[in-house]
Amino acid sequence: MNTLEQALLPDPTPEDANPAVRSGLVLVLAPHAARAQMLPLAARLALLGPLLVIDGGNRFNAYQVALHIRRQSAAHFKEALERIRAARAFTPYQMLALLEATLPLVESAPPNPAPILALDLLDTFYDESLPQAERRRLLVMCLAHLRRLSATAAVARANPPNAPREAI
């Protein structure tokens, strides 16, 4: 189990226990949202229960996640795939709307709400057609939603480590 999985996945439990994903916010700064680790992690989370993926970089590869699920547990392949909900945002306004729509779902969920993978969140904020002040305002609002979400659900936010600060 890698460090990212240790941060999100539950401690080993007896087989009859229902594992719960830890709540909180995990920030991953790695090239291209650490795809090499995020996709197998998405597969493991989907095998445990519902999973929400918010993709800001249009890089979430559901086919690769399906391959990881099949490798990890062919017996539960279909059920795990059906538990994954993916949403893509292409603008800062769409990212904000996705996060706003997610908050009530998480707050009204049972004691163990679905973990959230927010991939390449900052990519949506590189839109130079929007004034920098507007992009910053929207980013602050998105980060506030992520903080609120992380109080209830596990949230992993992944962005490249060399994201240009002046773009946002």
Backbone as a ProteinNet text record, in pm:
[ID]
protein_1_A
[PRIMARY]
MNTLEQALLPDPTPEDANPAVRSGLVLVLAPHAARAQMLPLAARLALLGPLLVIDGGNRFNAYQVALHIRRQSAAHFKEALERIRAARAFTPYQMLALLEATLPLVESAPPNPAPILALDLLDTFYDESLPQAERRRLLVMCLAHLRRLSATAAVARANPPNAPREAI
[TERTIARY]
86.4	0	90.6	65.4	147.4	96.7	170.7	138.8	1	-35.9	-166.8	-278	-262.6	-362.8	-369.7	-254.3	-253.7	-329.9	-322.8	-391.4	-542.9	-590.8	-734.3	-803.5	-734.7	-800.2	-801.1	-898.9	-910.2	-800	-780.4	-689.4	-751.6	-670.7	-729.4	-830.1	-942.6	-1049.2	-1083.3	-1150.8	-1197.1	-1288.7	-1295.2	-1370.8	-1518.6	-1574.2	-1717.4	-1746.4	-1644.2	-1666	-1684.4	-1757.2	-1777.2	-1671.6	-1571.5	-1465.1	-1516.5	-1465.6	-1501.9	-1376.7	-1388.9	-1278.1	-1264.8	-1142	-1119	-1166.3	-1216.6	-1252.8	-1131.3	-1138.9	-1029.2	-985.5	-888.6	-838.5	-695.7	-666.5	-531.3	-495.5	-389	-343.7	-227	-237.9	-133.3	-78.3	49.1	115.1	208.9	168.6	245.9	212.6	302.8	275.7	146.6	67	-57.4	-142.5	-160.8	-249.4	-208.8	-80.9	-28.6	-109.2	-136	-220.4	-176.7	-46.4	1.8	-50.3	-78.2	-129	-278.1	-330.5	-470.2	-567.3	-533.6	-626.6	-639	-527.3	-544.3	-613.6	-587.1	-655.6	-805.9	-844.7	-987	-1048.9	-975.6	-1026.3	-1045.7	-948.5	-960.1	-1076	-1091.8	-1201.9	-1336.3	-1347.2	-1473	-1506.2	-1405.2	-1430.5	-1482.3	-1448.8	-1495.6	-1636.2	-1673.2	-1803.7	-1811.8	-1912.3	-1930.2	-1808.2	-1785.4	-1672.5	-1717.6	-1682	-1709.3	-1576.6	-1565.5	-1445.6	-1484.5	-1416.2	-1435.5	-1307.6	-1319.6	-1204.1	-1197.8	-1094	-1076.8	-981.4	-913.2	-815.3	-852.2	-970.9	-1017	-915.9	-859.9	-759.5	-800.9	-917.7	-960.2	-992.3	-919.7	-934.9	-1012.1	-1142	-1227.3	-1191.6	-1143.4	-1103.3	-988	-889.1	-776.2	-822	-915.5	-969.3	-1038.9	-1113.8	-1181.2	-1079.9	-967.9	-864.1	-807.7	-786.1	-736.1	-838.1	-965	-1069.2	-1068.6	-1062.7	-1064.6	-944.4	-826.6	-707.3	-721.8	-783.9	-794.3	-904.8	-1015.5	-1127.5	-1224.4	-1197.4	-1284	-1425.8	-1439.6	-1570.6	-1662.9	-1606	-1686.7	-1672.3	-1634.1	-1605.7	-1725.1	-1838.4	-1955.8	-2003.7	-2009.8	-2056.6	-1965.3	-1833.5	-1738.6	-1752.1	-1768.3	-1785.3	-1911.1	-2017.6	-2143.6	-2136.8	-2039.6	-2025.4	-1951.9	-1888.6	-1808.9	-1897.3	-1893.8	-1960.8	-1852	-1843.4	-1741.4	-1810	-1752.2	-1802.8	-1682.5	-1697.2	-1587.2	-1625.6	-1526.8	-1545.1	-1440.7	-1483.8	-1392.5	-1365.9	-1441.1	-1422.6	-1424.7	-1374.8	-1383.1	-1527.6	-1618	-1759.1	-1817.1	-1781.8	-1829.7	-1771.6	-1642.7	-1581.8	-1654.6	-1681.8	-1753.8	-1893.1	-1962.7	-2096.7	-2091.5	-1991.1	-1977.6	-1955.2	-1866	-1838.1	-1959.6	-2031.9	-2153.7	-2258.9	-2273.1	-2372.5	-2332.5	-2203.2	-2154.4	-2176.2	-2164.5	-2174.7	-2304.7	-2423.5	-2546.8	-2552.5	-2496.8	-2496.4	-2413.8	-2299.6	-2211.7	-2271.9	-2327.8	-2385.2	-2507.1	-2580.5	-2699.4	-2671.6	-2545.9	-2509.6	-2506.4	-2509.2	-2497.6	-2362.6	-2336.5	-2215.7	-2086	-2083.1	-1962.2	-1989	-1985.6	-2013.4	-1902.8	-1936.7	-1842.2	-1719.6	-1600.7	-1481.3	-1484.4	-1410.3	-1407.6	-1264.3	-1241.6	-1112.5	-1131.7	-1066.1	-1072	-941	-945.8	-825.5	-805.4	-682.2	-644.8	-739.5	-776.9	-870.8	-822.6	-693.9	-642.7	-643.8	-648.8	-647.6	-760.2	-872.6	-986.3	-962.8	-866.4	-841.8	-736.1	-688.3	-589	-653.4	-782.7	-857.2	-822.2	-740.4	-694.2	-802	-915.1	-1023	-1094.9	-1072.9	-1129.6	-1024.6	-1066.1	-970.8	-912.9	-788.1	-719.9	-795.2	-849.3	-922.3	-1044.6	-1112.5	-1229	-1185.6	-1075.1	-1024.9	-988.2	-925.1	-888.8	-1013.6	-1113.1	-1237.2	-1302.5	-1309.2	-1369.4	-1286.3	-1154.3	-1067.4	-1087.9	-1095.5	-1117.9	-1250.1	-1351.8	-1481.1	-1471.4	-1399.7	-1382.8	-1306.5	-1201.1	-1123.5	-1207.6	-1294.5	-1384	-1477.5	-1527.7	-1614.1	-1535.5	-1410.8	-1328.4	-1306.3	-1283.2	-1265.9	-1392.5	-1507.5	-1633.9	-1656	-1626.3	-1641.8	-1550.8	-1429.4	-1333	-1369.3	-1456.9	-1500.1	-1586.7	-1649.1	-1739.7	-1686.4	-1630.8	-1586.7	-1436.6	-1381.4	-1240.3	-1229.2	-1139.7	-1118.7	-971.2	-939	-801.2	-799	-717.5	-707.2	-569.7	-561.5	-432.9	-409.7	-291	-248.5	-101	-56.6	86.4	164.1	288.6	365.2	413.9	422.5	477.4	370.3	251.3	142.8	183.6	178.5	221.7	129	184.6	105.9	42.5	114.3	60.6	-60.7	-83.9	-200.3	-330.4	-320.7	-443	-456
-117.4	0	123.1	218.3	338.7	443.7	553.3	656.4	716.4	739.5	795.2	701.4	573.7	476.9	469.5	478.9	476.4	594.6	710.2	829.6	818.6	749.7	745.5	616.6	505.7	377.4	342.6	265.2	229.8	133.9	125.4	25.1	-110.6	-214.2	-347.9	-379	-436.2	-467.6	-615.5	-669.4	-807.8	-819.7	-936.9	-955.8	-923.3	-935	-908.9	-761.1	-678	-535	-462.9	-354.8	-273.1	-162.3	-168.1	-68.8	68.8	169.8	307.5	381.3	460.1	541.5	658.6	693.8	804.3	935.2	1024.9	1157.5	1248	1361.6	1456.9	1491.7	1579.4	1627.5	1581.6	1517.8	1477.3	1552	1628.6	1704.8	1631.8	1603.9	1533.4	1628.4	1659.7	1743.1	1653.1	1619.3	1527.5	1552.1	1515.4	1536.9	1468.4	1541.5	1489.1	1412.9	1473.3	1419.5	1280.2	1251.2	1121.9	1005.9	1011.6	909.5	767.3	747	611.9	560.3	650.2	607.7	634.4	738.1	774.9	674	617.1	524.6	392.9	332.1	212.8	245.9	364.5	406.6	417.7	476.8	486.2	346.4	252.2	114.8	55.4	73.8	19.2	83.5	214.3	283.2	235	213.8	166.3	24.9	-53.8	-188.1	-182.5	-74.8	-58.8	0.3	83.2	148.9	258.5	345.2	451.8	544.2	601	691	801.8	924.4	1038.2	1093.3	1107.4	1163.2	1295.1	1402.1	1533.4	1561.9	1572.8	1583.3	1721.5	1797	1930	1932	1821.8	1819.4	1726.3	1667.5	1573.6	1460.2	1411.3	1305.3	1177.8	1176.1	1054.9	948.8	838.8	732	616.2	614.8	512.1	372.6	363.9	233.6	175.2	257.9	211	172	248.5	213.7	77.9	55.3	-73.7	-188.1	-166.6	-270.3	-298.2	-193.6	-211.1	-284.9	-251.9	-321.7	-469.8	-500.9	-641.5	-715.8	-650.8	-715.1	-736.9	-641.4	-649.2	-743.6	-749.6	-834.7	-854.9	-954.2	-982.8	-1017.3	-1076.7	-1118.1	-999	-883	-765.6	-654.9	-691.9	-596.7	-506.4	-566.3	-487.9	-397	-449.6	-369.9	-250.3	-271.8	-162.3	-54.9	-95.6	3	86.3	22.9	94.3	193.5	178.1	268.2	398	404.3	522.2	624.3	746.8	859.6	959.3	993.7	1088.6	1211.3	1327	1454.2	1536.7	1601.8	1682.2	1829	1911.5	2057.2	2111.5	2204.9	2262.2	2409.5	2469.5	2610.9	2624.2	2734.9	2755	2758.6	2812.6	2817.6	2677.3	2589.5	2451.4	2378.1	2404.1	2339.9	2383.7	2512.6	2563	2500	2491.9	2431.7	2284.2	2209.9	2068.6	2054.7	2138.1	2130.3	2172.7	2275.1	2318.1	2208.2	2139.1	2032.3	1910.1	1890.8	1774.9	1789.5	1909.1	1932.3	1878.1	1909.5	1854.3	1701.5	1642.6	1496.4	1433.4	1492.3	1438.9	1460.7	1578.1	1608.8	1523.3	1481.1	1400.1	1250.3	1213.7	1072.8	1004.2	872.7	798.4	827.6	765.4	797.8	788.4	707.8	692.8	739.1	871.8	919.7	878.6	881.1	841.4	931.5	872.3	955.4	1030.5	1139.9	1225.5	1238.7	1209.4	1236.9	1359.2	1468.6	1591.2	1598.8	1563.7	1554.6	1680.4	1729.8	1843.9	1961.8	1986.6	2093.8	2228.4	2256.5	2387.8	2408.2	2301.2	2316.2	2406.1	2402.4	2482.7	2631.8	2666	2806.5	2872.8	2804	2861.3	2936.4	2953.5	3020.4	3169.5	3208.8	3348.1	3444.2	3391.8	3481.6	3542.2	3482.9	3538.1	3625.8	3739.2	3821.9	3743.4	3772.4	3701.4	3715.2	3831.8	3852.9	3760.3	3739.4	3650.3	3505.6	3465.6	3328.9	3305.5	3403.2	3390.1	3380.7	3464.3	3462.1	3324.3	3268.9	3137.1	3027.7	3040.9	2942.7	2943.8	3060.4	3071.3	3003.8	3023.1	2960	2807.7	2760	2615.5	2554.5	2621.8	2569.9	2565.3	2663.5	2662.5	2541.1	2510	2391.7	2263.5	2257.7	2139.6	2121.4	2230.8	2221.9	2167.6	2219.3	2170.9	2023.3	1986.7	1847	1756.5	1801.7	1717.3	1699.1	1781.2	1763.1	1638.5	1595.7	1481.7	1362	1387.1	1279.4	1286.8	1177.7	1177.9	1249	1345.2	1419.4	1413.9	1364	1368.1	1463.7	1566.9	1667.3	1655.9	1632.7	1612.7	1719.5	1777.6	1877.5	1862	1904.5	1898.4	1989.4	1951.3	2028.6	2162.1	2175.1	2297.4	2383.5	2384.1	2467.4	2612.7	2691.6	2831.2	2913.8	2977.6	3058.3	3177	3238.6	3360.5	3333.2	3209.3	3176.7	3188.1	3181.5	3181.8	3309.8
0	0	0	-93.2	-98.7	0.9	12.2	110.8	88.4	-37.5	-67.9	-21.8	-49.7	-5.4	146.8	213.5	359.4	417	348.3	397.8	383.6	281.1	253.5	295.7	281.9	305	453.3	493.9	635.6	677	806.9	861.2	836	826.6	807.2	917.2	875.5	970.2	958.5	1057.5	1044.1	922.3	865.3	741.9	755.4	873.4	888.2	909.8	926.8	949.7	817.5	820	701.2	701.8	611.5	615.6	574.7	641.4	609.4	567.5	463.3	418.2	513.8	547.3	640	579.4	663.7	614.2	626.4	559.4	561.8	421.4	412.2	284.1	266.7	154.3	119.2	-8.6	-4.3	-120.1	-183	-312.1	-384.7	-489.3	-478.8	-578.5	-656.7	-776.8	-859.2	-1005.5	-1095.5	-1238.1	-1282.4	-1357.1	-1415.7	-1315.7	-1200.2	-1096.1	-1050.5	-1060.3	-1013	-1069.3	-1199.2	-1260.8	-1228.7	-1219	-1191.2	-1057.1	-962.2	-832.2	-815.9	-879.2	-858.5	-920.7	-1035	-1099.4	-1022.1	-977.4	-892.4	-760	-707	-584.7	-610.1	-722.9	-757.3	-763.6	-820	-828.3	-689.1	-600.8	-464.3	-389.9	-405	-337.4	-390	-521.2	-580.1	-532.8	-506.3	-452.9	-309.5	-236.4	-98.8	-90.5	-190.4	-185	-289.7	-278.7	-378.2	-384.5	-502.9	-526.6	-620.2	-587.1	-674.1	-724.9	-855.8	-918	-983.8	-944.2	-1007.1	-1084.9	-1215.4	-1303.8	-1368	-1335.5	-1393.7	-1510.5	-1537.2	-1644.7	-1758.7	-1753.3	-1855.4	-1875.3	-1764.7	-1771.5	-1698.8	-1635.7	-1565.4	-1668.7	-1662.7	-1761.2	-1697.7	-1721.1	-1661	-1711.9	-1835.2	-1888.7	-1806.8	-1774.4	-1693.7	-1552.8	-1497.4	-1365.3	-1373.6	-1479.7	-1497.4	-1503.6	-1572.5	-1577.2	-1437.8	-1360.3	-1223.3	-1136.4	-1153.8	-1076.8	-1111.4	-1240.1	-1281.5	-1223.6	-1223	-1166.2	-1016	-947	-801.4	-755.5	-831.3	-788.8	-904.6	-984.9	-1099.3	-1054	-936.4	-887.3	-860.9	-827.4	-793.9	-898.7	-1018.2	-1125.4	-1155.8	-1187	-1226.8	-1114.4	-992.3	-879.1	-855.1	-863.9	-840.8	-948.2	-1073.1	-1181.3	-1160.8	-1115.4	-1095.1	-979.4	-891.9	-776.7	-810.4	-926.6	-963.2	-1034.1	-985	-1049.1	-1085.5	-1212.6	-1258.9	-1316.5	-1286.2	-1339.6	-1383.4	-1497.3	-1551.1	-1552.4	-1520.6	-1527.7	-1625.4	-1709.3	-1808	-1781.2	-1690.6	-1655.9	-1503.9	-1450.9	-1305.6	-1256.2	-1338.1	-1298.5	-1287.6	-1381	-1374.8	-1254.4	-1222.6	-1105.2	-978.7	-968.2	-851.5	-843.2	-955.9	-956.7	-915.4	-961.9	-922.5	-772.7	-719.3	-575.8	-493.3	-539.9	-469.8	-471.3	-584.1	-596	-513.8	-492.9	-419.1	-269.2	-218.9	-74.5	-14.1	-69.9	-9.7	-16.3	-122.7	-133.6	-22.5	6.8	110.5	248	270.5	402.2	434.2	331	355.5	345.5	321.3	306.7	443.2	441.6	566.9	634.6	748.3	824.1	743.9	640.2	559.2	416.5	390.2	255.5	157.9	32.2	-72.1	-69.5	-82	-94.9	-227.9	-233.9	-352.9	-400.5	-527.3	-589.2	-677.6	-644.6	-725.3	-802.2	-928.9	-1010.6	-1093.9	-1096.8	-1180.4	-1161.8	-1039.3	-1007.3	-1061.9	-1049.4	-1091.1	-1242.3	-1319.8	-1465.8	-1515.6	-1448.4	-1494	-1471.2	-1387.7	-1354.1	-1441.8	-1543.4	-1634.7	-1750.3	-1747.9	-1854.7	-1856.7	-1951.8	-1958.4	-2006.6	-2052.4	-2094.4	-1973.2	-1855.1	-1732.3	-1664.4	-1611.2	-1537.2	-1418.4	-1386.8	-1279.1	-1146.8	-1119.7	-994.2	-987	-1098.3	-1101.6	-1079.2	-1141.7	-1122.1	-976	-914.1	-772.2	-684.4	-713.1	-635.9	-644	-763.7	-783	-714.7	-720.9	-655.9	-504.5	-446.4	-301.7	-264.8	-346.3	-319.8	-332.5	-434.3	-452.7	-335.6	-290.9	-178.6	-50.9	-33.1	83.8	76.5	-41.7	-57.1	-29.9	-77.2	-50.8	99	170.3	316.1	382.1	339.7	397.6	362.7	238.6	198.8	280.8	305.2	376.3	523.6	576.4	715.1	729.4	619.4	622.7	545.8	428.2	339.8	318.7	270.5	231.9	96.8	88.9	-35.9	-69.8	-187.6	-236.7	-353.4	-341.8	-447.2	-507.3	-636.7	-702.1	-807.8	-804.5	-902.9	-929.6	-1048.1	-1078.7	-983.4	-947.1	-851	-906.2	-1036	-1093.9	-1158.7	-1101.9	-1154.6	-1140.2	-1247.6	-1240.1	-1152.4	-1050.1	-957.1	-1024.6	-1118	-1178.7	-1266.1	-1303.2	-1386.3	-1307.3	-1174.6	-1094.7	-1017.4
[MASK]
++++++++++++++++++++++++++++++++++++++++++++++++++++++++++++++++++++++++++++++++++++++++++++++++++++++++++++++++++++++++++++++++++++++++++++++++++++++++++++++++++++++++

